[in-house]
Tab-separated table of C-alpha atoms in Angstrom:
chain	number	residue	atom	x	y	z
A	38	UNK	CA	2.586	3.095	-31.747
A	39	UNK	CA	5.125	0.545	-31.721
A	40	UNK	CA	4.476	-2.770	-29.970
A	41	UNK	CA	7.423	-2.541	-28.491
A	42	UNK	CA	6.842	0.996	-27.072
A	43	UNK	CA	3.036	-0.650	-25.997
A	44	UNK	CA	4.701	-3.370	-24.389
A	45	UNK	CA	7.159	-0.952	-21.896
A	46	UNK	CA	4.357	0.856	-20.682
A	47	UNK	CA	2.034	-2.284	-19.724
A	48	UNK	CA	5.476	-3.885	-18.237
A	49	UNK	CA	5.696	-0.350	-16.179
A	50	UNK	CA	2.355	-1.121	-14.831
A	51	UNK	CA	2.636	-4.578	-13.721
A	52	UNK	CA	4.381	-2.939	-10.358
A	53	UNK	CA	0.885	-1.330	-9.592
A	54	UNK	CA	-0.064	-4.927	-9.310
A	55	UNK	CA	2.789	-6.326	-7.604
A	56	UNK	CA	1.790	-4.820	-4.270
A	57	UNK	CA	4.929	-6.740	-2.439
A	58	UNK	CA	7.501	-5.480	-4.855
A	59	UNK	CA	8.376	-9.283	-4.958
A	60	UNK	CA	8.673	-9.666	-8.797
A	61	UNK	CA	5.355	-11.227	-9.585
A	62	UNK	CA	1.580	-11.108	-9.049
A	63	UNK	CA	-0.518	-13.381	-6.831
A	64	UNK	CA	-3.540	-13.907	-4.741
A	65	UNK	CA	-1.711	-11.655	-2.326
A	66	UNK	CA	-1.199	-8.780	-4.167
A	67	UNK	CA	-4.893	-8.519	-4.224
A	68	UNK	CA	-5.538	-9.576	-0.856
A	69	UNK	CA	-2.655	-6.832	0.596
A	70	UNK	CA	-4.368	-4.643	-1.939
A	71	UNK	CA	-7.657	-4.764	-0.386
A	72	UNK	CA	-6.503	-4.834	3.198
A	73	UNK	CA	-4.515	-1.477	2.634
A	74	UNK	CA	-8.175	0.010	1.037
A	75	UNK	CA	-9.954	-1.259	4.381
A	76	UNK	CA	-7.382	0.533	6.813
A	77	UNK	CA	-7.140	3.643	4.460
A	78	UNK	CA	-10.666	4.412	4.610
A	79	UNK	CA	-10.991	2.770	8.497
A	80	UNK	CA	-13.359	-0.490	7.247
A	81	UNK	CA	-13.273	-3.599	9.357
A	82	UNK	CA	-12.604	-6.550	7.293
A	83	UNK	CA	-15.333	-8.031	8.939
A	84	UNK	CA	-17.767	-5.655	8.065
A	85	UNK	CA	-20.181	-6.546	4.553
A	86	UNK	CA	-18.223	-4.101	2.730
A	87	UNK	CA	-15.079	-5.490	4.171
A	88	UNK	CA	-16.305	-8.832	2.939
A	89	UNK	CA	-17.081	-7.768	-0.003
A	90	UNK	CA	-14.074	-6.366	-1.039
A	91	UNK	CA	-11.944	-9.035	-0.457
A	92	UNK	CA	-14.687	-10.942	-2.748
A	93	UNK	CA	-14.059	-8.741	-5.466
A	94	UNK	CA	-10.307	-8.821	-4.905
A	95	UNK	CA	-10.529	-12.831	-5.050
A	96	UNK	CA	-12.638	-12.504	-7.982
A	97	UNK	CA	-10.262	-10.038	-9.755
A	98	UNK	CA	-7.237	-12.599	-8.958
A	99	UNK	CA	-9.570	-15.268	-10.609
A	100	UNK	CA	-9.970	-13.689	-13.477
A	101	UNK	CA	-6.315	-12.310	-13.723
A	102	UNK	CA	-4.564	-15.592	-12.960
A	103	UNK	CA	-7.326	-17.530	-15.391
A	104	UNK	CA	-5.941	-15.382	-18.475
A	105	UNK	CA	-2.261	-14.731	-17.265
A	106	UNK	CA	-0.842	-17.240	-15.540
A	107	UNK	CA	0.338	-19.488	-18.301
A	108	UNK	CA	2.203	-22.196	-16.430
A	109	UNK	CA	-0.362	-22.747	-14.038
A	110	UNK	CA	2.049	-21.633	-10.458
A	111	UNK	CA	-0.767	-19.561	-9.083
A	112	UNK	CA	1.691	-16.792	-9.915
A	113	UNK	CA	1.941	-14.095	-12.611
A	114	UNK	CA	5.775	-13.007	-13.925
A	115	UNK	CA	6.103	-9.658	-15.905
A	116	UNK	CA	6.156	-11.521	-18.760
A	117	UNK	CA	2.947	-13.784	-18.566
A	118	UNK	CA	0.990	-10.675	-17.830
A	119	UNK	CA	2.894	-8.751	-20.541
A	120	UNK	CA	2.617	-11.118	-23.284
A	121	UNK	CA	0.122	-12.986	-21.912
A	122	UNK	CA	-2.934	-10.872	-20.162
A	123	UNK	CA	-2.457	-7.863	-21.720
A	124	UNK	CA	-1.681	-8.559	-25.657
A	125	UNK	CA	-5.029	-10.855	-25.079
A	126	UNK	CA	-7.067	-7.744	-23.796
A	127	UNK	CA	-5.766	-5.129	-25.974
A	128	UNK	CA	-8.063	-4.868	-28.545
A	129	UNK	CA	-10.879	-6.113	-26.027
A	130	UNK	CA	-10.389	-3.247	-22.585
A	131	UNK	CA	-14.147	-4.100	-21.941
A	132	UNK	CA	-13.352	-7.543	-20.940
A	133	UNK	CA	-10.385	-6.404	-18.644
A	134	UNK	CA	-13.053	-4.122	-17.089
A	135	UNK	CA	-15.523	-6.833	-16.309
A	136	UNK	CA	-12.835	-8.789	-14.465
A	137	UNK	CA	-12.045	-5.541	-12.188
A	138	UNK	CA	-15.447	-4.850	-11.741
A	139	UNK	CA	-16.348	-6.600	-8.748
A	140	UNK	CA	-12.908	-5.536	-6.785
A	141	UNK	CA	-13.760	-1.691	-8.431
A	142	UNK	CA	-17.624	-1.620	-7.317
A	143	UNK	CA	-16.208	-3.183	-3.510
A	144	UNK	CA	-13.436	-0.603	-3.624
A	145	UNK	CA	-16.047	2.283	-4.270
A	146	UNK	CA	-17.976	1.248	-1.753
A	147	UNK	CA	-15.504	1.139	0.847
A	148	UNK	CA	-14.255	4.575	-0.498
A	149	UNK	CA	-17.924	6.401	-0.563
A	150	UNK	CA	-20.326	7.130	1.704
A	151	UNK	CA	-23.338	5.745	0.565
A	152	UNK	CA	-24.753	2.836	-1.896
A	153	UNK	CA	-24.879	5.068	-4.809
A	154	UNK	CA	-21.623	3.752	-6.400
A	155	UNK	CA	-20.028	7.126	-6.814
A	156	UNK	CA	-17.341	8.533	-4.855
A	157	UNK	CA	-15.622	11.615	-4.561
A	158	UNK	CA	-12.364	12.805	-6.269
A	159	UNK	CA	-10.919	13.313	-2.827
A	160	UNK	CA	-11.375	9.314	-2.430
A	161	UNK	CA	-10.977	8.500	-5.657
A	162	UNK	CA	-7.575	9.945	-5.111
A	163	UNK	CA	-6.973	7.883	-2.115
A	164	UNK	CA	-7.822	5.059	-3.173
A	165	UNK	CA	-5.756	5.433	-6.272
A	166	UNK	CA	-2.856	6.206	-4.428
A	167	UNK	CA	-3.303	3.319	-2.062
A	168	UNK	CA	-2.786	0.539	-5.252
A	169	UNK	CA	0.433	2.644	-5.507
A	170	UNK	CA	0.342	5.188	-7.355
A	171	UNK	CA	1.987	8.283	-6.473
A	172	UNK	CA	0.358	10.502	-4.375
A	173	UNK	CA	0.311	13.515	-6.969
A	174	UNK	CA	-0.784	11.356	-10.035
A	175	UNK	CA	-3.224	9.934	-8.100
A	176	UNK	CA	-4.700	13.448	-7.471
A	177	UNK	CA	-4.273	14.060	-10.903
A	178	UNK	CA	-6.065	10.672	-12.013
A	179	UNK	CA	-8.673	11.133	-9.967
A	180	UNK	CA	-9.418	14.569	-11.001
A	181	UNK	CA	-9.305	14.046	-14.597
A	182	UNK	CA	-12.149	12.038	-13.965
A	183	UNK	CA	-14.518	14.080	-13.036
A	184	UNK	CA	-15.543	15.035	-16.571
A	185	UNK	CA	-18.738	17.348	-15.548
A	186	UNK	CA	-16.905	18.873	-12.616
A	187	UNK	CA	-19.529	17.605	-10.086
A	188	UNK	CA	-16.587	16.713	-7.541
A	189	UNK	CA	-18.177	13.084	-8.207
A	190	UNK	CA	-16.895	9.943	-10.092
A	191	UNK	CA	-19.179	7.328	-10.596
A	192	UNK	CA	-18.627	3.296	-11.135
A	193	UNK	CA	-18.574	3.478	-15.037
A	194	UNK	CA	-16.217	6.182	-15.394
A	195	UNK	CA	-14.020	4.229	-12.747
A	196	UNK	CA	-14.128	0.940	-14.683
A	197	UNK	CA	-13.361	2.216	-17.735
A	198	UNK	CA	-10.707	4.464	-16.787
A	199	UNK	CA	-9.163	1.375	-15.471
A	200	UNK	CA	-9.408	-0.596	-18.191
A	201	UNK	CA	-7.900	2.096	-20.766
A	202	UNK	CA	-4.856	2.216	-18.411
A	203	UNK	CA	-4.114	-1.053	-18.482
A	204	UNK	CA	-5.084	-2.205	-21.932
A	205	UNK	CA	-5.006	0.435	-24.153
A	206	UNK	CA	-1.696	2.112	-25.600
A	207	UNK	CA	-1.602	6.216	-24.637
């Protein structure tokens, strides 16, 4: 594949990140982000997991901003996290993954019932579709997924998943 051709398809997914539609990413996108995931799924922001998702959202911001945001404006353009965040984490998806990983595990919890960091593909789903992706991809997403067919999607699968989409060219 063409760099070029790599390059589109990141580009197309910087809007899943731009939660505001307002042209770049900042602190919050992944605030809003998390605050749509808490009213989705009926968790008070107040609540540990509430608290703990905006941690992880913070955190993933952090660790976004510390590799994208070139000029230092607290604010990432399609081009800094184009050329800057994702040509850095092509060839290395595993350290994308660890900087989603807290925001991921908070999401999860939020999205599943218990403490055993798996959810199901109905939530998965949801929550998908909640960062913005369509409704019917997200379904799809979440689906493809479950690899055994359990009706179950655990953390690593998640993380990964993630990290392919965003890093890795199709």
């Amino acid at each position: 594949m063409v760099t070029s051709e790599y390059e589109r398809r990141i580009a197309a997914r910087f809007a899943t990140f731009d939660q505001d539609g307002n042209g770049y990413i900042d602190r919050e996108d992944f605030s809003g982000a998390a605050k749509a995931l808490l009213a989705e799924f009926g968790t008070a922001a107040r609540s540990d997991r509430g608290q703990a998702l905006y941690i992880g959202a913070e955190a993933f911001w952090q660790g976004m901003a510390g590799i994208a945001d070139r000029d230092g404006d607290q604010r990432i353009t399609r081009e800094e996290f184009v050329n800057g965040a994702l040509k850095r984490l092509r060839d290395n998806p595993e350290r994308f993954a660890e900087i989603a990983r807290p925001f991921l595990h908070a999401a999860l919890a939020v999205a599943g019932p218990g403490d055993d960091a798996a959810v199901t593909v109905e939530a998965t789903a949801r929550v998908i579709a909640v960062l913005g992706v369509p409704e019917e991809a997200a379904r799809a997403a979440a689906a493809a997924l479950d690899a055994d067919g359990d009706g179950r999607i655990d953390e690593e699968e998640i993380v990964r998943a993630f990290a392919r989409y965003f890093t890795v060219p199709e």
